[in-house]
Backbone as a ProteinNet text record, in pm:
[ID]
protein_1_A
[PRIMARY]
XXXXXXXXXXXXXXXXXXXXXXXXXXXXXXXXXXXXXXXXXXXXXXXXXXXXXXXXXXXXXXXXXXXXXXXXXXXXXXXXXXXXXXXXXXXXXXXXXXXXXXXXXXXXXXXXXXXXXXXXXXXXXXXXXXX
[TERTIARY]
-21303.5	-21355.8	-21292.5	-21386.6	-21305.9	-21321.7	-21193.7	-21163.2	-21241.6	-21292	-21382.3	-21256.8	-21300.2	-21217.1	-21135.4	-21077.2	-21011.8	-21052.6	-21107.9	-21206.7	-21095	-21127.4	-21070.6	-21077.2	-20979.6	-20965.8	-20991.5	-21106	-21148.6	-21038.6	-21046.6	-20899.7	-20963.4	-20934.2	-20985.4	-20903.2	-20945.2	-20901.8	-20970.9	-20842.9	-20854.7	-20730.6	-20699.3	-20560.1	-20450.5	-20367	-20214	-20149.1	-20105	-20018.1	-19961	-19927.3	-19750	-19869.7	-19983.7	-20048.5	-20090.5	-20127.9	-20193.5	-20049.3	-19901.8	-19810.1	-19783.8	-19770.6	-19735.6	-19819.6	-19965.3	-20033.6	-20018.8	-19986.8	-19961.7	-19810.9	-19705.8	-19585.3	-19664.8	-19765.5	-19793.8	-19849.5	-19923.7	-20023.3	-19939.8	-19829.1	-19707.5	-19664.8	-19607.3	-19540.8	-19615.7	-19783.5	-19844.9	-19860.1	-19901.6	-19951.1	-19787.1	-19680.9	-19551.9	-19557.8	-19587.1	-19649.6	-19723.5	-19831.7	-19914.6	-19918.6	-19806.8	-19809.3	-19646.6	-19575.9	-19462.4	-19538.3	-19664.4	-19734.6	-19813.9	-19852	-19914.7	-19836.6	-19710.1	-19613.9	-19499	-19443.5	-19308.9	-19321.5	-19427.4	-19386.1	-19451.6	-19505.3	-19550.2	-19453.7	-19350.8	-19215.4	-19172.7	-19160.4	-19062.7	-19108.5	-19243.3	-19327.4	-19292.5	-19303.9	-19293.6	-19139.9	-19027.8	-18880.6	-18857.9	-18894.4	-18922.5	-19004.6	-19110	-19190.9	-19088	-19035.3	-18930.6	-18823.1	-18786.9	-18641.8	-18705.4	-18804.5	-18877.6	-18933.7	-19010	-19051.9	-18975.8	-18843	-18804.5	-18741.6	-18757.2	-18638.8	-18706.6	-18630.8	-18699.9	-18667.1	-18792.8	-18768.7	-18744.5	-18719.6	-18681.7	-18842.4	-18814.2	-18990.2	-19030.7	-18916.6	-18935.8	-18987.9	-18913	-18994.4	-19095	-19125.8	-19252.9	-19354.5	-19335.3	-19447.8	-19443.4	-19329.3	-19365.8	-19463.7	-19398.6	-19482.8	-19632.3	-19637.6	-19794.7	-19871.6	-19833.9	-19878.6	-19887.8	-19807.7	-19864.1	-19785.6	-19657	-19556	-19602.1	-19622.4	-19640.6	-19774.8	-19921.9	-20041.5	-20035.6	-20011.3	-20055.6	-19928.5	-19854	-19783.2	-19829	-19880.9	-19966.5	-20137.6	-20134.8	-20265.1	-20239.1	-20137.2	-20113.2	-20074.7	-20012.5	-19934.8	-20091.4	-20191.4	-20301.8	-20383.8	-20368.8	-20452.3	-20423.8	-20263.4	-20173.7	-20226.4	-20224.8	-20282.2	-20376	-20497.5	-20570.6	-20631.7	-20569.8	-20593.6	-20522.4	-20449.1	-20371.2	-20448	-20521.3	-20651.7	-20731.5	-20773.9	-20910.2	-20843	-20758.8	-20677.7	-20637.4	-20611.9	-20602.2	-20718.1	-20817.1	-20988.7	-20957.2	-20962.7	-20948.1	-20902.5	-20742.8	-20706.3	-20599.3	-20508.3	-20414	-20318.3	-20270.3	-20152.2	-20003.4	-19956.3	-19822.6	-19849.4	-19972.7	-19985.7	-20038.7	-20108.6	-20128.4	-19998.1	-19910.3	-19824.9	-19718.5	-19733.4	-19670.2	-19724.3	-19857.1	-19928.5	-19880.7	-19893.2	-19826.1	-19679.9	-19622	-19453.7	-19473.4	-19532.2	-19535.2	-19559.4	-19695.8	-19761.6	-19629.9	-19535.6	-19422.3	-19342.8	-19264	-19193.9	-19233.9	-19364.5	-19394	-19442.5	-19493.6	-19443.8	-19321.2	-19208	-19081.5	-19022.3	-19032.9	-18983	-19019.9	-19204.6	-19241.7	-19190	-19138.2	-19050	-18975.9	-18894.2	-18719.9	-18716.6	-18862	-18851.1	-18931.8	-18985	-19026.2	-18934.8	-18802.8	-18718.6	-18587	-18617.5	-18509	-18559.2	-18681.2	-18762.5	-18776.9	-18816.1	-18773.6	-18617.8	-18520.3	-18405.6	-18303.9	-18378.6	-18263.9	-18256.7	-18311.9	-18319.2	-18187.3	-18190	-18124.1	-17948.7	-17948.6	-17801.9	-17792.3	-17884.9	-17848.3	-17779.4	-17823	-17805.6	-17694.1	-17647.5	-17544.2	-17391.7	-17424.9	-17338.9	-17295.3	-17358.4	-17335.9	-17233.6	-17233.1	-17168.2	-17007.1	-16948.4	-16811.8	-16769.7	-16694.2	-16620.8	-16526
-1791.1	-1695.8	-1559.7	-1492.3	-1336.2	-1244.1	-1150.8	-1105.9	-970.8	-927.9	-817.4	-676.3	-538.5	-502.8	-370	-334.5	-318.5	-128.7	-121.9	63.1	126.9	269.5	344.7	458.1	518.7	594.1	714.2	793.6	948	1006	1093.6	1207.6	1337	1339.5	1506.5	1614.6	1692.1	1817.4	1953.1	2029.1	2127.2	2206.1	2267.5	2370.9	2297.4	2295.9	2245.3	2334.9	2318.9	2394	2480.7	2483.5	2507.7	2637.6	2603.9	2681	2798.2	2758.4	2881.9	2949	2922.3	2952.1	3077	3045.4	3059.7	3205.2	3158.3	3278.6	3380.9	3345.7	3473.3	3549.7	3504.3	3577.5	3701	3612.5	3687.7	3833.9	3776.6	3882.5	3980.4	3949.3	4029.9	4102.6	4073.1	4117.7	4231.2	4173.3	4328.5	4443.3	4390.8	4453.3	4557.5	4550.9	4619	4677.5	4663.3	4727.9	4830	4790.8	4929.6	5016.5	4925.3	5048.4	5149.4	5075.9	5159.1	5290	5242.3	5367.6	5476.2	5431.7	5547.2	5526.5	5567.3	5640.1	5641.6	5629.4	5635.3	5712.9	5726.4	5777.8	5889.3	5940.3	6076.5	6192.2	6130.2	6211.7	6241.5	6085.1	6062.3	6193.2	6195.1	6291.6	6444.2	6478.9	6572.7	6691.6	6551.5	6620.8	6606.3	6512.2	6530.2	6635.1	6672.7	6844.3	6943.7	6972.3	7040.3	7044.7	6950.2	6964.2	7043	7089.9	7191.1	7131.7	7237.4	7193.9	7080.1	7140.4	7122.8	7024.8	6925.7	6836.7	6720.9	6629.5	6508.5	6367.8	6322.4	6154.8	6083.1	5997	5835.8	5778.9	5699.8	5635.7	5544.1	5490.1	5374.9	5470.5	5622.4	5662.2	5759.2	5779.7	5840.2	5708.5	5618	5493	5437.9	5462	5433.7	5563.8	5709.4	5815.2	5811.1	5784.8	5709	5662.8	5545.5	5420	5323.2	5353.9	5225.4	5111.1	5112	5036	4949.9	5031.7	4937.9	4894.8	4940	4883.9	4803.5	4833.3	4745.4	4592.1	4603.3	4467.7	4424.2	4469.1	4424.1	4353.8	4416.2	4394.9	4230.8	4264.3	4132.7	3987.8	4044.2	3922.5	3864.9	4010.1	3922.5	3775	3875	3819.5	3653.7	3650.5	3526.4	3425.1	3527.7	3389	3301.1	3420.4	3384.4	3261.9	3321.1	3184.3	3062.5	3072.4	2954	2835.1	2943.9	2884.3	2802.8	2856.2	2837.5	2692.8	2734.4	2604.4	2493.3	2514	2417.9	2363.6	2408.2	2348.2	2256.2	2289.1	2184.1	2103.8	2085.2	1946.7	1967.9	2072.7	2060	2167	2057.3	2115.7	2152	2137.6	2202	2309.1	2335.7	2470.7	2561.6	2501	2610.4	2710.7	2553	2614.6	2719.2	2699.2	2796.7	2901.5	2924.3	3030.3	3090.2	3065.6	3128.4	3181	3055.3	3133.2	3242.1	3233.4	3359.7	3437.4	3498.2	3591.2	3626.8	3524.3	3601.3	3707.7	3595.8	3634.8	3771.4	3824.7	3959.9	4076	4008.2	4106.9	4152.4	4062	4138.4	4169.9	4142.8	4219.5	4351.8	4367	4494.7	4580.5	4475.4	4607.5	4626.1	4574.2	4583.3	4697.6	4705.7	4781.1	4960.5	4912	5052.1	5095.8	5030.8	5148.1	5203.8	5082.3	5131.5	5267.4	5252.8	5379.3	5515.6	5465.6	5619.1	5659.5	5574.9	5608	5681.8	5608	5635.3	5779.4	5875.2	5999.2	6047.8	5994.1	6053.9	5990	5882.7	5825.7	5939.6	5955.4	6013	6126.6	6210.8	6325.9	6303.9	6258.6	6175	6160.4	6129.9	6079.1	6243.8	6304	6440	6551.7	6492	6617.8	6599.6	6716.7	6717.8	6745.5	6670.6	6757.5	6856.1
-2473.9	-2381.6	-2411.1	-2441.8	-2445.9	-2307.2	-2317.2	-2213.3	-2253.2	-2069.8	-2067.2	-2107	-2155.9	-2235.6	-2070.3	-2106.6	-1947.1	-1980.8	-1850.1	-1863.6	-1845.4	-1932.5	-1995.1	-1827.9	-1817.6	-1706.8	-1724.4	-1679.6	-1722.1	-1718.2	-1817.8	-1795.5	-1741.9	-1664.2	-1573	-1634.5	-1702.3	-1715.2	-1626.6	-1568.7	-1460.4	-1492	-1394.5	-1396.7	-1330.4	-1334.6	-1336	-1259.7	-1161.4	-1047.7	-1133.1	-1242.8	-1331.1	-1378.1	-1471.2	-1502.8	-1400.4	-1320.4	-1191.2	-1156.4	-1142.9	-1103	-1225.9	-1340	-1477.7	-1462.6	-1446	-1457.6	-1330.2	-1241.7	-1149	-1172.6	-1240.3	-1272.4	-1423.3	-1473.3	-1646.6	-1544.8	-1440.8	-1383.7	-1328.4	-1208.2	-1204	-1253.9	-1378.7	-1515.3	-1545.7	-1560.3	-1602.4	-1545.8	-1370.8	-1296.8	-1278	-1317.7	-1285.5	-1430.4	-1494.2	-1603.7	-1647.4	-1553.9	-1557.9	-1424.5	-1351.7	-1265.8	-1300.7	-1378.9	-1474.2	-1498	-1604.8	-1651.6	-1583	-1480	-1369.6	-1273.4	-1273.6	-1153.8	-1207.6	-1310.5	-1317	-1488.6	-1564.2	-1662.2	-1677.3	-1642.1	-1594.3	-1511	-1524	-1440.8	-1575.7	-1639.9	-1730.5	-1849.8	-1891.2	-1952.1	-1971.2	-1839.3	-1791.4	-1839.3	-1807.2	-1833.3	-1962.2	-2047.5	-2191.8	-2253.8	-2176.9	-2254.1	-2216.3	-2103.8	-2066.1	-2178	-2249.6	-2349.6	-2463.4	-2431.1	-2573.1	-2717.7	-2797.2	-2864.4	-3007.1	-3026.4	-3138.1	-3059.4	-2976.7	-2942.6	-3013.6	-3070.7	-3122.3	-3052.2	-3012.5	-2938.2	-3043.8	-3023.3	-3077.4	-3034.7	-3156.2	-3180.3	-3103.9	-3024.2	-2892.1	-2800.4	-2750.8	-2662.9	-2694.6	-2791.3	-2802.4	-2803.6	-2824.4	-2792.4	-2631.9	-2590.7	-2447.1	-2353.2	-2390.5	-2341.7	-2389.8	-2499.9	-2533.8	-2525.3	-2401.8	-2339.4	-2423.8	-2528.3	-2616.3	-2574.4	-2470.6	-2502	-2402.2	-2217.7	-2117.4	-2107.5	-2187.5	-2165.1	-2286.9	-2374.7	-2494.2	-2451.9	-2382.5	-2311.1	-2238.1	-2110.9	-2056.7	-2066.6	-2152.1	-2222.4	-2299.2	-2375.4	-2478.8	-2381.9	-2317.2	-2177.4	-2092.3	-2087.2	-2009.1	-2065.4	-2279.3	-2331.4	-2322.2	-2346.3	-2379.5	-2275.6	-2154.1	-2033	-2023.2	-2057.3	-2071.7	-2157.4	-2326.6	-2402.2	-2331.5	-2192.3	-2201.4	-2108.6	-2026.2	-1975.1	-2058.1	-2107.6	-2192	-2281.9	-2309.3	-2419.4	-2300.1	-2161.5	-2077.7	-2019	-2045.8	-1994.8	-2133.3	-2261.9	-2337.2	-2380.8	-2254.7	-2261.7	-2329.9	-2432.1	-2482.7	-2398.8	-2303.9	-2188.8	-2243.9	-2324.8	-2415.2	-2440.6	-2563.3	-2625	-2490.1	-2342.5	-2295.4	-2165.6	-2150.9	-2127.6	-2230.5	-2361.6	-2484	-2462.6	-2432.8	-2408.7	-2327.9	-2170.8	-2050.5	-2060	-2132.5	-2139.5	-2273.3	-2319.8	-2399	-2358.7	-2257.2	-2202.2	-2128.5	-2062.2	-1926.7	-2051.1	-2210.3	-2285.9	-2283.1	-2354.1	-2403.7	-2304.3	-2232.9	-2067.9	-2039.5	-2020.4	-2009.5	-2142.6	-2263.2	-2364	-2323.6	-2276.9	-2250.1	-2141.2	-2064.7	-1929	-1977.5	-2043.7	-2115.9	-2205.3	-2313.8	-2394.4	-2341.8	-2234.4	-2132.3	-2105.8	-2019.5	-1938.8	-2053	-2134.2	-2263.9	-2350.6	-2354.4	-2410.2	-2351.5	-2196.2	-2151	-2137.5	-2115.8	-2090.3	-2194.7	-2344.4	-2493.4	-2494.2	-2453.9	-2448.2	-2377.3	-2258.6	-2166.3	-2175.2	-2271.6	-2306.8	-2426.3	-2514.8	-2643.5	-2598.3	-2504.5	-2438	-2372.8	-2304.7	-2216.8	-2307.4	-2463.3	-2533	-2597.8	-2626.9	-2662.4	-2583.5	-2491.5	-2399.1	-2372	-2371.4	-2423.8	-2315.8	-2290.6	-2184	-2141.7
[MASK]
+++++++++++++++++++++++++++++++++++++++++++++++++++++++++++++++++++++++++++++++++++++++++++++++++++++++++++++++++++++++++++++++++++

């Protein structure tokens, strides 16, 4: 007598607490991100045209006054989430949590490397002065 073969249990794929959690810190991350860039670096802007023409930035903060530093992080951190979604509808839950912790990773590299960017100016300057 053979035995009937024992049913296979649907695997439901959906979002994962960890995932929806994951993605609202990436969203955080950005959203402090781009609001870095419309309210806090437009000051920053401002006292840097003030040090005159011949003053020379450092290439970290001429990419943060640029926007390249806090949107293009934000931007990259959204993208990261996103694939982590999309890769979690399809069932491979590791790589989409790799995804999410990446999106947090390069989000805060990007705050880290924002306030370091506007600030190197003002140490360089800082370090110069004699007393």
């Amino acid at each position: 007598m053979t035995t009937p073969a024992e049913p296979q249990e649907a695997r439901v794929v959906g979002l994962n607490p960890v995932d929806f959690v994951l993605a609202l810190v990436v969203a955080s991350l950005a959203t402090a991100l781009v609001l870095l860039d419309r309210l806090v670096l437009p000051a920053f802007a401002k006292m840097y045209d003030e040090f005159g023409s011949n003053a020379v930035l450092p290439l970290v903060t001429r990419a943060v006054v640029a926007h390249v530093t806090p949107l293009g992080g934000a931007a990259g951190a959204i993208a990261l989430a996103v694939a982590g979604m999309f890769v979690r509808k399809r069932g491979r839950g590791r790589l989409a949590v790799a995804l999410l912790c990446g999106g947090i990773a390069l989000a805060l590299g990007a705050v880290g490397l924002s306030f370091y960017g506007l600030y190197a100016p003002v140490f360089d300057l800082a370090g110069k002065v004699q007393p």
